[in-house]
Amino acid sequence: MTKPDDLSSTKNVEGTAEQRNALRRSMLAARKAIPPEIRAQADAAINAQIRNILSGIKGSYTIAGYVTDGTEPDLAPVLKEALAQGNTLCLPRYISAEKYDFAFADSLEFCNAKFGIPEPGPDASAADLKVLNDAIWLIPGVVFDPSCARMGRGKGVYDRMLEAAQPKLAIGIFYECQNGIKIPAQPHDRPMDIIVTESRIITRSGFINPLLQGE
């Protein structure tokens, strides 16, 4: 497994931009280098982990998911299953370089695509903040650590959306090779409630899932 340079020893716990970008480059390279057969196995395991979490949710639910860029874990199986079971799906839709919204989707078959990533078309209705607050967010990222910290690509797109929506359940989706050991966090970085990889589910210390049956 590709390991990042030891960036966790820095005296500046927030990390410099150079340190954070070096960590991103290391993890993006590690994710891209996963062999296809290993990636397929990891994707199947990640989908199984998510099914395990969703099986404990009471009633129907909305997923704020994503469509893989080809290197992120592919959640298509579990998203299709959620739709088939009568649940609601919304997916990111490009607006500008640093802004996306979430639009409702009744399938994963799209004609519209930005940067090669399929997304709902302009006629799809946008999900409002109430919907997104109640949704289960499945969020890709570049780096995670065992405290449930997450780093994305550095544009703050998800940080801003999470700040606006304040979802009850935010789940970060990663491969194990993206473990940054200790992320040099910044104040605006929103921790995940749960991290899912192919080999484990990590719950943030003190977090109690409000959507579980019986809660």
PDB file of C-alpha atoms in Angstrom:
ATOM      1  CA  MET A   1       0.000   0.000   0.000  1.00  0.00           C
ATOM      2  CA  THR A   2       1.306   3.439  -0.897  1.00  0.00           C
ATOM      3  CA  LYS A   3       2.090   5.495   2.192  1.00  0.00           C
ATOM      4  CA  PRO A   4       2.181   9.288   2.372  1.00  0.00           C
ATOM      5  CA  ASP A   5       5.256  11.108   3.511  1.00  0.00           C
ATOM      6  CA  ASP A   6       5.268  11.612   7.264  1.00  0.00           C
ATOM      7  CA  LEU A   7       3.310  14.834   7.376  1.00  0.00           C
ATOM      8  CA  SER A   8       1.716  14.220  10.759  1.00  0.00           C
ATOM      9  CA  SER A   9       4.848  15.286  12.674  1.00  0.00           C
ATOM     10  CA  THR A  10       4.492  18.942  11.724  1.00  0.00           C
ATOM     11  CA  LYS A  11       4.364  21.352  14.670  1.00  0.00           C
ATOM     12  CA  ASN A  12       1.620  23.295  12.890  1.00  0.00           C
ATOM     13  CA  VAL A  13      -1.401  21.078  13.521  1.00  0.00           C
ATOM     14  CA  GLU A  14      -3.392  22.885  10.826  1.00  0.00           C
ATOM     15  CA  GLY A  15      -0.739  22.090   8.239  1.00  0.00           C
ATOM     16  CA  THR A  16       0.624  24.340   5.540  1.00  0.00           C
ATOM     17  CA  ALA A  17      -0.902  24.477   2.086  1.00  0.00           C
ATOM     18  CA  GLU A  18       2.205  22.726   0.755  1.00  0.00           C
ATOM     19  CA  GLN A  19       1.866  19.888   3.259  1.00  0.00           C
ATOM     20  CA  ARG A  20      -1.799  19.402   2.542  1.00  0.00           C
ATOM     21  CA  ASN A  21      -1.259  19.462  -1.210  1.00  0.00           C
ATOM     22  CA  ALA A  22       1.608  16.978  -0.935  1.00  0.00           C
ATOM     23  CA  LEU A  23      -0.671  14.671   1.026  1.00  0.00           C
ATOM     24  CA  ARG A  24      -3.396  15.050  -1.601  1.00  0.00           C
ATOM     25  CA  ARG A  25      -0.979  14.205  -4.411  1.00  0.00           C
ATOM     26  CA  SER A  26       0.252  11.128  -2.586  1.00  0.00           C
ATOM     27  CA  MET A  27      -3.249   9.842  -1.907  1.00  0.00           C
ATOM     28  CA  LEU A  28      -4.605  10.595  -5.376  1.00  0.00           C
ATOM     29  CA  ALA A  29      -1.681   8.655  -6.840  1.00  0.00           C
ATOM     30  CA  ALA A  30      -2.313   5.746  -4.475  1.00  0.00           C
ATOM     31  CA  ARG A  31      -6.009   5.658  -5.376  1.00  0.00           C
ATOM     32  CA  LYS A  32      -5.323   5.814  -9.097  1.00  0.00           C
ATOM     33  CA  ALA A  33      -2.746   3.008  -8.852  1.00  0.00           C
ATOM     34  CA  ILE A  34      -5.157   0.409  -7.435  1.00  0.00           C
ATOM     35  CA  PRO A  35      -5.208  -2.545  -9.886  1.00  0.00           C
ATOM     36  CA  PRO A  36      -8.609  -3.113 -11.557  1.00  0.00           C
ATOM     37  CA  GLU A  37      -9.224  -6.510  -9.958  1.00  0.00           C
ATOM     38  CA  ILE A  38      -8.360  -5.187  -6.484  1.00  0.00           C
ATOM     39  CA  ARG A  39     -10.529  -2.116  -7.087  1.00  0.00           C
ATOM     40  CA  ALA A  40     -13.505  -4.297  -8.051  1.00  0.00           C
ATOM     41  CA  GLN A  41     -13.111  -6.356  -4.874  1.00  0.00           C
ATOM     42  CA  ALA A  42     -12.784  -3.234  -2.740  1.00  0.00           C
ATOM     43  CA  ASP A  43     -15.848  -1.638  -4.361  1.00  0.00           C
ATOM     44  CA  ALA A  44     -17.911  -4.761  -3.649  1.00  0.00           C
ATOM     45  CA  ALA A  45     -16.796  -4.717  -0.015  1.00  0.00           C
ATOM     46  CA  ILE A  46     -17.553  -0.992   0.355  1.00  0.00           C
ATOM     47  CA  ASN A  47     -21.038  -1.463  -1.104  1.00  0.00           C
ATOM     48  CA  ALA A  48     -21.608  -4.300   1.374  1.00  0.00           C
ATOM     49  CA  GLN A  49     -20.524  -2.058   4.270  1.00  0.00           C
ATOM     50  CA  ILE A  50     -22.960   0.647   3.154  1.00  0.00           C
ATOM     51  CA  ARG A  51     -25.785  -1.896   2.852  1.00  0.00           C
ATOM     52  CA  ASN A  52     -25.073  -2.878   6.431  1.00  0.00           C
ATOM     53  CA  ILE A  53     -25.458   0.728   7.580  1.00  0.00           C
ATOM     54  CA  LEU A  54     -28.584   1.385   5.496  1.00  0.00           C
ATOM     55  CA  SER A  55     -30.249  -1.785   6.776  1.00  0.00           C
ATOM     56  CA  GLY A  56     -30.501  -0.151  10.200  1.00  0.00           C
ATOM     57  CA  ILE A  57     -32.222   3.016   8.970  1.00  0.00           C
ATOM     58  CA  LYS A  58     -35.864   3.307   9.952  1.00  0.00           C
ATOM     59  CA  GLY A  59     -38.321   3.895   7.116  1.00  0.00           C
ATOM     60  CA  SER A  60     -37.539   5.293   3.688  1.00  0.00           C
ATOM     61  CA  TYR A  61     -34.662   7.682   3.233  1.00  0.00           C
ATOM     62  CA  THR A  62     -32.894  10.048   0.856  1.00  0.00           C
ATOM     63  CA  ILE A  63     -29.298   9.501  -0.220  1.00  0.00           C
ATOM     64  CA  ALA A  64     -27.111  12.408  -1.281  1.00  0.00           C
ATOM     65  CA  GLY A  65     -24.629  10.305  -3.207  1.00  0.00           C
ATOM     66  CA  TYR A  66     -22.141  10.677  -6.023  1.00  0.00           C
ATOM     67  CA  VAL A  67     -21.109   9.112  -9.323  1.00  0.00           C
ATOM     68  CA  THR A  68     -17.500   7.912  -9.377  1.00  0.00           C
ATOM     69  CA  ASP A  69     -14.892   9.707 -11.452  1.00  0.00           C
ATOM     70  CA  GLY A  70     -13.328   6.323 -12.187  1.00  0.00           C
ATOM     71  CA  THR A  71     -10.878   6.392  -9.293  1.00  0.00           C
ATOM     72  CA  GLU A  72     -13.313   6.940  -6.394  1.00  0.00           C
ATOM     73  CA  PRO A  73     -15.172   3.938  -4.945  1.00  0.00           C
ATOM     74  CA  ASP A  74     -18.074   2.999  -7.235  1.00  0.00           C
ATOM     75  CA  LEU A  75     -21.370   3.028  -5.321  1.00  0.00           C
ATOM     76  CA  ALA A  76     -23.611   2.309  -8.323  1.00  0.00           C
ATOM     77  CA  PRO A  77     -24.847  -1.067  -6.961  1.00  0.00           C
ATOM     78  CA  VAL A  78     -26.063   0.284  -3.628  1.00  0.00           C
ATOM     79  CA  LEU A  79     -27.509   3.456  -5.193  1.00  0.00           C
ATOM     80  CA  LYS A  80     -29.503   1.422  -7.727  1.00  0.00           C
ATOM     81  CA  GLU A  81     -30.751  -0.836  -4.942  1.00  0.00           C
ATOM     82  CA  ALA A  82     -31.862   2.159  -2.880  1.00  0.00           C
ATOM     83  CA  LEU A  83     -33.874   3.480  -5.836  1.00  0.00           C
ATOM     84  CA  ALA A  84     -35.404   0.058  -6.503  1.00  0.00           C
ATOM     85  CA  GLN A  85     -36.532  -0.075  -2.868  1.00  0.00           C
ATOM     86  CA  GLY A  86     -38.407   3.216  -3.260  1.00  0.00           C
ATOM     87  CA  ASN A  87     -35.893   5.527  -1.638  1.00  0.00           C
ATOM     88  CA  THR A  88     -34.878   8.936  -2.983  1.00  0.00           C
ATOM     89  CA  LEU A  89     -31.545   9.762  -4.603  1.00  0.00           C
ATOM     90  CA  CYS A  90     -29.938  13.107  -5.315  1.00  0.00           C
ATOM     91  CA  LEU A  91     -26.560  13.621  -6.940  1.00  0.00           C
ATOM     92  CA  PRO A  92     -24.094  16.495  -7.381  1.00  0.00           C
ATOM     93  CA  ARG A  93     -24.590  18.754 -10.383  1.00  0.00           C
ATOM     94  CA  TYR A  94     -21.943  21.172 -11.630  1.00  0.00           C
ATOM     95  CA  ILE A  95     -22.769  24.890 -11.485  1.00  0.00           C
ATOM     96  CA  SER A  96     -19.332  26.518 -11.509  1.00  0.00           C
ATOM     97  CA  ALA A  97     -15.726  25.659 -10.693  1.00  0.00           C
ATOM     98  CA  GLU A  98     -16.312  25.876  -6.952  1.00  0.00           C
ATOM     99  CA  LYS A  99     -20.061  25.335  -6.712  1.00  0.00           C
ATOM    100  CA  TYR A 100     -22.389  22.366  -7.118  1.00  0.00           C
ATOM    101  CA  ASP A 101     -25.967  21.670  -6.148  1.00  0.00           C
ATOM    102  CA  PHE A 102     -27.733  18.355  -5.604  1.00  0.00           C
ATOM    103  CA  ALA A 103     -30.454  17.328  -8.052  1.00  0.00           C
ATOM    104  CA  PHE A 104     -32.957  14.499  -7.813  1.00  0.00           C
ATOM    105  CA  ALA A 105     -32.238  11.412  -9.918  1.00  0.00           C
ATOM    106  CA  ASP A 106     -34.488   8.439 -10.654  1.00  0.00           C
ATOM    107  CA  SER A 107     -31.683   6.437 -12.281  1.00  0.00           C
ATOM    108  CA  LEU A 108     -27.943   6.547 -12.902  1.00  0.00           C
ATOM    109  CA  GLU A 109     -28.367   6.889 -16.656  1.00  0.00           C
ATOM    110  CA  PHE A 110     -27.510  10.446 -17.674  1.00  0.00           C
ATOM    111  CA  CYS A 111     -26.780  12.173 -20.962  1.00  0.00           C
ATOM    112  CA  ASN A 112     -25.364  15.203 -19.202  1.00  0.00           C
ATOM    113  CA  ALA A 113     -21.738  15.046 -18.025  1.00  0.00           C
ATOM    114  CA  LYS A 114     -19.173  17.553 -16.870  1.00  0.00           C
ATOM    115  CA  PHE A 115     -15.524  16.520 -16.947  1.00  0.00           C
ATOM    116  CA  GLY A 116     -16.621  13.040 -17.992  1.00  0.00           C
ATOM    117  CA  ILE A 117     -18.662  12.437 -14.817  1.00  0.00           C
ATOM    118  CA  PRO A 118     -22.377  11.756 -15.434  1.00  0.00           C
ATOM    119  CA  GLU A 119     -24.769  14.026 -13.560  1.00  0.00           C
ATOM    120  CA  PRO A 120     -28.461  14.999 -13.545  1.00  0.00           C
ATOM    121  CA  GLY A 121     -29.415  17.302 -16.393  1.00  0.00           C
ATOM    122  CA  PRO A 122     -30.516  20.939 -16.122  1.00  0.00           C
ATOM    123  CA  ASP A 123     -34.198  19.945 -16.051  1.00  0.00           C
ATOM    124  CA  ALA A 124     -33.791  17.843 -12.894  1.00  0.00           C
ATOM    125  CA  SER A 125     -35.215  19.494  -9.776  1.00  0.00           C
ATOM    126  CA  ALA A 126     -32.709  20.699  -7.199  1.00  0.00           C
ATOM    127  CA  ALA A 127     -32.910  19.343  -3.662  1.00  0.00           C
ATOM    128  CA  ASP A 128     -33.500  22.038  -1.053  1.00  0.00           C
ATOM    129  CA  LEU A 129     -31.690  22.351   2.275  1.00  0.00           C
ATOM    130  CA  LYS A 130     -34.461  20.561   4.201  1.00  0.00           C
ATOM    131  CA  VAL A 131     -34.088  17.511   1.960  1.00  0.00           C
ATOM    132  CA  LEU A 132     -30.305  17.625   2.245  1.00  0.00           C
ATOM    133  CA  ASN A 133     -30.442  18.059   6.022  1.00  0.00           C
ATOM    134  CA  ASP A 134     -32.468  14.857   6.328  1.00  0.00           C
ATOM    135  CA  ALA A 135     -30.436  12.949   3.720  1.00  0.00           C
ATOM    136  CA  ILE A 136     -27.758  10.337   4.232  1.00  0.00           C
ATOM    137  CA  TRP A 137     -24.667  11.808   2.588  1.00  0.00           C
ATOM    138  CA  LEU A 138     -22.179   9.467   0.913  1.00  0.00           C
ATOM    139  CA  ILE A 139     -19.108  11.609   0.334  1.00  0.00           C
ATOM    140  CA  PRO A 140     -15.935  10.790  -1.582  1.00  0.00           C
ATOM    141  CA  GLY A 141     -12.639  12.309  -0.579  1.00  0.00           C
ATOM    142  CA  VAL A 142      -8.917  12.269  -1.102  1.00  0.00           C
ATOM    143  CA  VAL A 143      -7.670  11.528   2.425  1.00  0.00           C
ATOM    144  CA  PHE A 144      -9.198  10.291   5.688  1.00  0.00           C
ATOM    145  CA  ASP A 145      -7.840   9.489   9.116  1.00  0.00           C
ATOM    146  CA  PRO A 146      -9.138   7.240  11.920  1.00  0.00           C
ATOM    147  CA  SER A 147     -10.620  10.229  13.782  1.00  0.00           C
ATOM    148  CA  CYS A 148     -13.039  10.585  10.807  1.00  0.00           C
ATOM    149  CA  ALA A 149     -11.305  13.674   9.447  1.00  0.00           C
ATOM    150  CA  ARG A 150     -11.622  14.151   5.689  1.00  0.00           C
ATOM    151  CA  MET A 151      -9.759  16.124   3.041  1.00  0.00           C
ATOM    152  CA  GLY A 152     -11.069  16.688  -0.462  1.00  0.00           C
ATOM    153  CA  ARG A 153      -9.382  18.183  -3.494  1.00  0.00           C
ATOM    154  CA  GLY A 154      -8.902  21.554  -1.838  1.00  0.00           C
ATOM    155  CA  LYS A 155     -11.684  23.626  -3.409  1.00  0.00           C
ATOM    156  CA  GLY A 156     -13.968  23.419  -0.375  1.00  0.00           C
ATOM    157  CA  VAL A 157     -16.977  22.293  -2.424  1.00  0.00           C
ATOM    158  CA  TYR A 158     -18.226  19.695   0.050  1.00  0.00           C
ATOM    159  CA  ASP A 159     -17.222  21.778   3.070  1.00  0.00           C
ATOM    160  CA  ARG A 160     -19.520  24.581   1.899  1.00  0.00           C
ATOM    161  CA  MET A 161     -22.390  22.243   1.040  1.00  0.00           C
ATOM    162  CA  LEU A 162     -22.098  20.474   4.389  1.00  0.00           C
ATOM    163  CA  GLU A 163     -21.994  23.782   6.246  1.00  0.00           C
ATOM    164  CA  ALA A 164     -25.204  24.883   4.514  1.00  0.00           C
ATOM    165  CA  ALA A 165     -27.111  21.602   4.830  1.00  0.00           C
ATOM    166  CA  GLN A 166     -25.882  20.347   8.229  1.00  0.00           C
ATOM    167  CA  PRO A 167     -26.891  16.735   7.452  1.00  0.00           C
ATOM    168  CA  LYS A 168     -27.749  14.352  10.257  1.00  0.00           C
ATOM    169  CA  LEU A 169     -25.500  11.648   8.803  1.00  0.00           C
ATOM    170  CA  ALA A 170     -22.355  12.245   6.728  1.00  0.00           C
ATOM    171  CA  ILE A 171     -20.488   9.119   5.606  1.00  0.00           C
ATOM    172  CA  GLY A 172     -17.049   9.400   4.026  1.00  0.00           C
ATOM    173  CA  ILE A 173     -16.238   6.779   1.382  1.00  0.00           C
ATOM    174  CA  PHE A 174     -12.594   5.797   0.881  1.00  0.00           C
ATOM    175  CA  TYR A 175     -10.185   3.025   0.044  1.00  0.00           C
ATOM    176  CA  GLU A 176      -7.843   1.962   2.842  1.00  0.00           C
ATOM    177  CA  CYS A 177      -4.844   3.244   0.867  1.00  0.00           C
ATOM    178  CA  GLN A 178      -6.203   6.769   1.449  1.00  0.00           C
ATOM    179  CA  ASN A 179      -5.548   6.613   5.198  1.00  0.00           C
ATOM    180  CA  GLY A 180      -3.523   9.717   6.034  1.00  0.00           C
ATOM    181  CA  ILE A 181      -2.766   8.511   9.609  1.00  0.00           C
ATOM    182  CA  LYS A 182      -3.287  12.054  10.936  1.00  0.00           C
ATOM    183  CA  ILE A 183      -4.664  14.759   8.667  1.00  0.00           C
ATOM    184  CA  PRO A 184      -3.267  18.279   9.153  1.00  0.00           C
ATOM    185  CA  ALA A 185      -6.767  19.684   9.649  1.00  0.00           C
ATOM    186  CA  GLN A 186      -8.052  23.214   9.193  1.00  0.00           C
ATOM    187  CA  PRO A 187     -10.923  24.831  11.125  1.00  0.00           C
ATOM    188  CA  HIS A 188     -13.372  24.640   8.191  1.00  0.00           C
ATOM    189  CA  ASP A 189     -12.805  20.906   7.607  1.00  0.00           C
ATOM    190  CA  ARG A 190     -16.027  19.073   8.483  1.00  0.00           C
ATOM    191  CA  PRO A 191     -15.359  15.669  10.078  1.00  0.00           C
ATOM    192  CA  MET A 192     -17.364  12.715   8.860  1.00  0.00           C
ATOM    193  CA  ASP A 193     -19.763  10.955  11.220  1.00  0.00           C
ATOM    194  CA  ILE A 194     -18.749   7.597   9.775  1.00  0.00           C
ATOM    195  CA  ILE A 195     -15.902   6.475   7.508  1.00  0.00           C
ATOM    196  CA  VAL A 196     -16.415   3.418   5.284  1.00  0.00           C
ATOM    197  CA  THR A 197     -13.588   1.563   3.565  1.00  0.00           C
ATOM    198  CA  GLU A 198     -13.359  -1.918   2.092  1.00  0.00           C
ATOM    199  CA  SER A 199     -12.134  -3.324   5.403  1.00  0.00           C
ATOM    200  CA  ARG A 200     -13.824  -1.353   8.169  1.00  0.00           C
ATOM    201  CA  ILE A 201     -16.464   1.072   9.376  1.00  0.00           C
ATOM    202  CA  ILE A 202     -15.196   3.832  11.677  1.00  0.00           C
ATOM    203  CA  THR A 203     -17.645   5.870  13.756  1.00  0.00           C
ATOM    204  CA  ARG A 204     -16.582   9.276  15.006  1.00  0.00           C
ATOM    205  CA  SER A 205     -16.053   9.389  18.758  1.00  0.00           C
ATOM    206  CA  GLY A 206     -19.274  10.371  20.513  1.00  0.00           C
ATOM    207  CA  PHE A 207     -21.464  10.156  17.403  1.00  0.00           C
ATOM    208  CA  ILE A 208     -24.833   8.409  17.770  1.00  0.00           C
ATOM    209  CA  ASN A 209     -26.654   7.821  14.496  1.00  0.00           C
ATOM    210  CA  PRO A 210     -30.042   9.588  14.835  1.00  0.00           C
ATOM    211  CA  LEU A 211     -31.496   7.678  11.871  1.00  0.00           C
ATOM    212  CA  LEU A 212     -31.081   4.186  13.298  1.00  0.00           C
ATOM    213  CA  GLN A 213     -34.130   2.121  14.164  1.00  0.00           C
ATOM    214  CA  GLY A 214     -35.022   2.519  17.795  1.00  0.00           C
ATOM    215  CA  GLU A 215     -33.081   5.762  18.229  1.00  0.00           C
TER     216      GLU A 215
END
